[in-house]
């Protein structure tokens, strides 16, 4: 899929439980995603999203359906997470 190179991956951001990232799809890929549908890992990999294992498409951003919101548990000590959040 040639448009896969145009997929934008945000930096990761954190809270006490999860690390998060958002992925912005180009229009040519976004039109293949059903509005409001939370994709399985095989579905988002099938449209060209590439990231390590463990990420879950957990929320649909209704105003901007081309933005996919992902999260995964981080299993880091709270003090380390607080340092990451502050930096």
C-alpha positions as YAML, in Angstrom:
chain: A
units: angstrom
residues:
- id: 1
  name: UNK
  ca: [0.00, 0.00, 0.00]
- id: 2
  name: UNK
  ca: [1.85, 3.08, -1.23]
- id: 3
  name: UNK
  ca: [-0.08, 5.52, 0.98]
- id: 4
  name: UNK
  ca: [1.24, 3.71, 4.08]
- id: 5
  name: UNK
  ca: [4.37, 5.87, 3.90]
- id: 6
  name: UNK
  ca: [2.13, 8.91, 4.47]
- id: 7
  name: UNK
  ca: [0.77, 7.62, 7.79]
- id: 8
  name: UNK
  ca: [1.79, 9.93, 10.67]
- id: 9
  name: UNK
  ca: [2.66, 8.45, 14.08]
- id: 10
  name: UNK
  ca: [2.63, 10.75, 17.11]
- id: 11
  name: UNK
  ca: [5.14, 10.57, 19.90]
- id: 12
  name: UNK
  ca: [4.00, 8.45, 22.82]
- id: 13
  name: UNK
  ca: [2.36, 10.10, 25.81]
- id: 14
  name: UNK
  ca: [1.58, 8.59, 29.19]
- id: 15
  name: UNK
  ca: [-0.61, 8.46, 32.26]
- id: 16
  name: UNK
  ca: [-0.32, 6.22, 35.33]
- id: 17
  name: UNK
  ca: [-1.64, 3.15, 33.50]
- id: 18
  name: UNK
  ca: [-1.18, 3.47, 29.76]
- id: 19
  name: UNK
  ca: [1.07, 4.80, 27.06]
- id: 20
  name: UNK
  ca: [-0.81, 6.39, 24.19]
- id: 21
  name: UNK
  ca: [-0.20, 7.45, 20.64]
- id: 22
  name: UNK
  ca: [-2.35, 8.66, 17.82]
- id: 23
  name: UNK
  ca: [-2.02, 7.75, 14.19]
- id: 24
  name: UNK
  ca: [-3.20, 10.04, 11.40]
- id: 25
  name: UNK
  ca: [-4.21, 8.33, 8.17]
- id: 26
  name: UNK
  ca: [-4.06, 9.93, 4.73]
- id: 27
  name: UNK
  ca: [-7.46, 10.32, 3.05]
- id: 28
  name: UNK
  ca: [-6.82, 7.43, 0.67]
- id: 29
  name: UNK
  ca: [-6.54, 5.03, 3.62]
- id: 30
  name: UNK
  ca: [-9.04, 6.73, 5.95]
- id: 31
  name: UNK
  ca: [-11.89, 6.14, 3.51]
- id: 32
  name: UNK
  ca: [-11.42, 2.38, 4.04]
- id: 33
  name: UNK
  ca: [-12.17, 2.66, 7.77]
- id: 34
  name: UNK
  ca: [-15.79, 2.42, 8.89]
- id: 35
  name: UNK
  ca: [-16.68, 5.53, 10.88]
- id: 36
  name: UNK
  ca: [-16.75, 4.82, 14.61]
- id: 37
  name: UNK
  ca: [-15.39, 1.27, 14.20]
- id: 38
  name: UNK
  ca: [-12.67, 0.16, 16.61]
- id: 39
  name: UNK
  ca: [-10.29, -2.04, 14.65]
- id: 40
  name: UNK
  ca: [-8.60, -5.24, 15.70]
- id: 41
  name: UNK
  ca: [-4.84, -5.48, 15.36]
- id: 42
  name: UNK
  ca: [-5.17, -7.48, 12.14]
- id: 43
  name: UNK
  ca: [-7.50, -4.80, 10.71]
- id: 44
  name: UNK
  ca: [-5.22, -1.84, 11.44]
- id: 45
  name: UNK
  ca: [-2.16, -3.75, 10.26]
- id: 46
  name: UNK
  ca: [-4.12, -4.63, 7.11]
- id: 47
  name: UNK
  ca: [-4.52, -0.96, 6.17]
- id: 48
  name: UNK
  ca: [-0.81, -0.28, 6.66]
- id: 49
  name: UNK
  ca: [-0.44, 0.88, 10.28]
- id: 50
  name: UNK
  ca: [2.90, -0.38, 11.60]
- id: 51
  name: UNK
  ca: [3.75, -0.40, 15.29]
- id: 52
  name: UNK
  ca: [4.97, -2.88, 17.86]
- id: 53
  name: UNK
  ca: [2.66, -5.44, 19.44]
- id: 54
  name: UNK
  ca: [0.31, -4.65, 22.29]
- id: 55
  name: UNK
  ca: [-1.32, -1.49, 20.93]
- id: 56
  name: UNK
  ca: [-5.13, -1.40, 21.04]
- id: 57
  name: UNK
  ca: [-7.31, 0.90, 18.94]
- id: 58
  name: UNK
  ca: [-9.39, 2.04, 21.91]
- id: 59
  name: UNK
  ca: [-11.30, 5.11, 20.77]
- id: 60
  name: UNK
  ca: [-12.75, 6.65, 17.64]
- id: 61
  name: UNK
  ca: [-12.27, 10.41, 17.40]
- id: 62
  name: UNK
  ca: [-15.63, 11.28, 15.84]
- id: 63
  name: UNK
  ca: [-14.82, 14.83, 14.64]
- id: 64
  name: UNK
  ca: [-11.71, 13.52, 12.85]
- id: 65
  name: UNK
  ca: [-12.22, 9.86, 11.86]
- id: 66
  name: UNK
  ca: [-8.82, 9.76, 10.11]
- id: 67
  name: UNK
  ca: [-7.16, 9.93, 13.55]
- id: 68
  name: UNK
  ca: [-6.86, 6.55, 15.27]
- id: 69
  name: UNK
  ca: [-6.27, 6.56, 19.03]
- id: 70
  name: UNK
  ca: [-4.15, 3.73, 20.46]
- id: 71
  name: UNK
  ca: [-3.05, 2.74, 23.94]
- id: 72
  name: UNK
  ca: [-1.29, -0.10, 25.74]
- id: 73
  name: UNK
  ca: [-0.42, -0.79, 29.38]
- id: 74
  name: UNK
  ca: [3.11, 0.39, 30.16]
- id: 75
  name: UNK
  ca: [4.01, -1.53, 33.36]
- id: 76
  name: UNK
  ca: [6.43, 1.19, 34.46]
- id: 77
  name: UNK
  ca: [6.86, 2.44, 38.06]
- id: 78
  name: UNK
  ca: [4.80, 5.54, 38.85]
- id: 79
  name: UNK
  ca: [7.94, 7.62, 39.50]
- id: 80
  name: UNK
  ca: [9.26, 6.81, 36.02]
- id: 81
  name: UNK
  ca: [5.90, 7.69, 34.44]
- id: 82
  name: UNK
  ca: [5.81, 11.02, 36.29]
- id: 83
  name: UNK
  ca: [9.26, 11.84, 34.89]
- id: 84
  name: UNK
  ca: [8.07, 10.97, 31.37]
- id: 85
  name: UNK
  ca: [4.93, 13.08, 31.75]
- id: 86
  name: UNK
  ca: [6.89, 16.10, 33.01]
- id: 87
  name: UNK
  ca: [9.47, 16.01, 30.22]
...
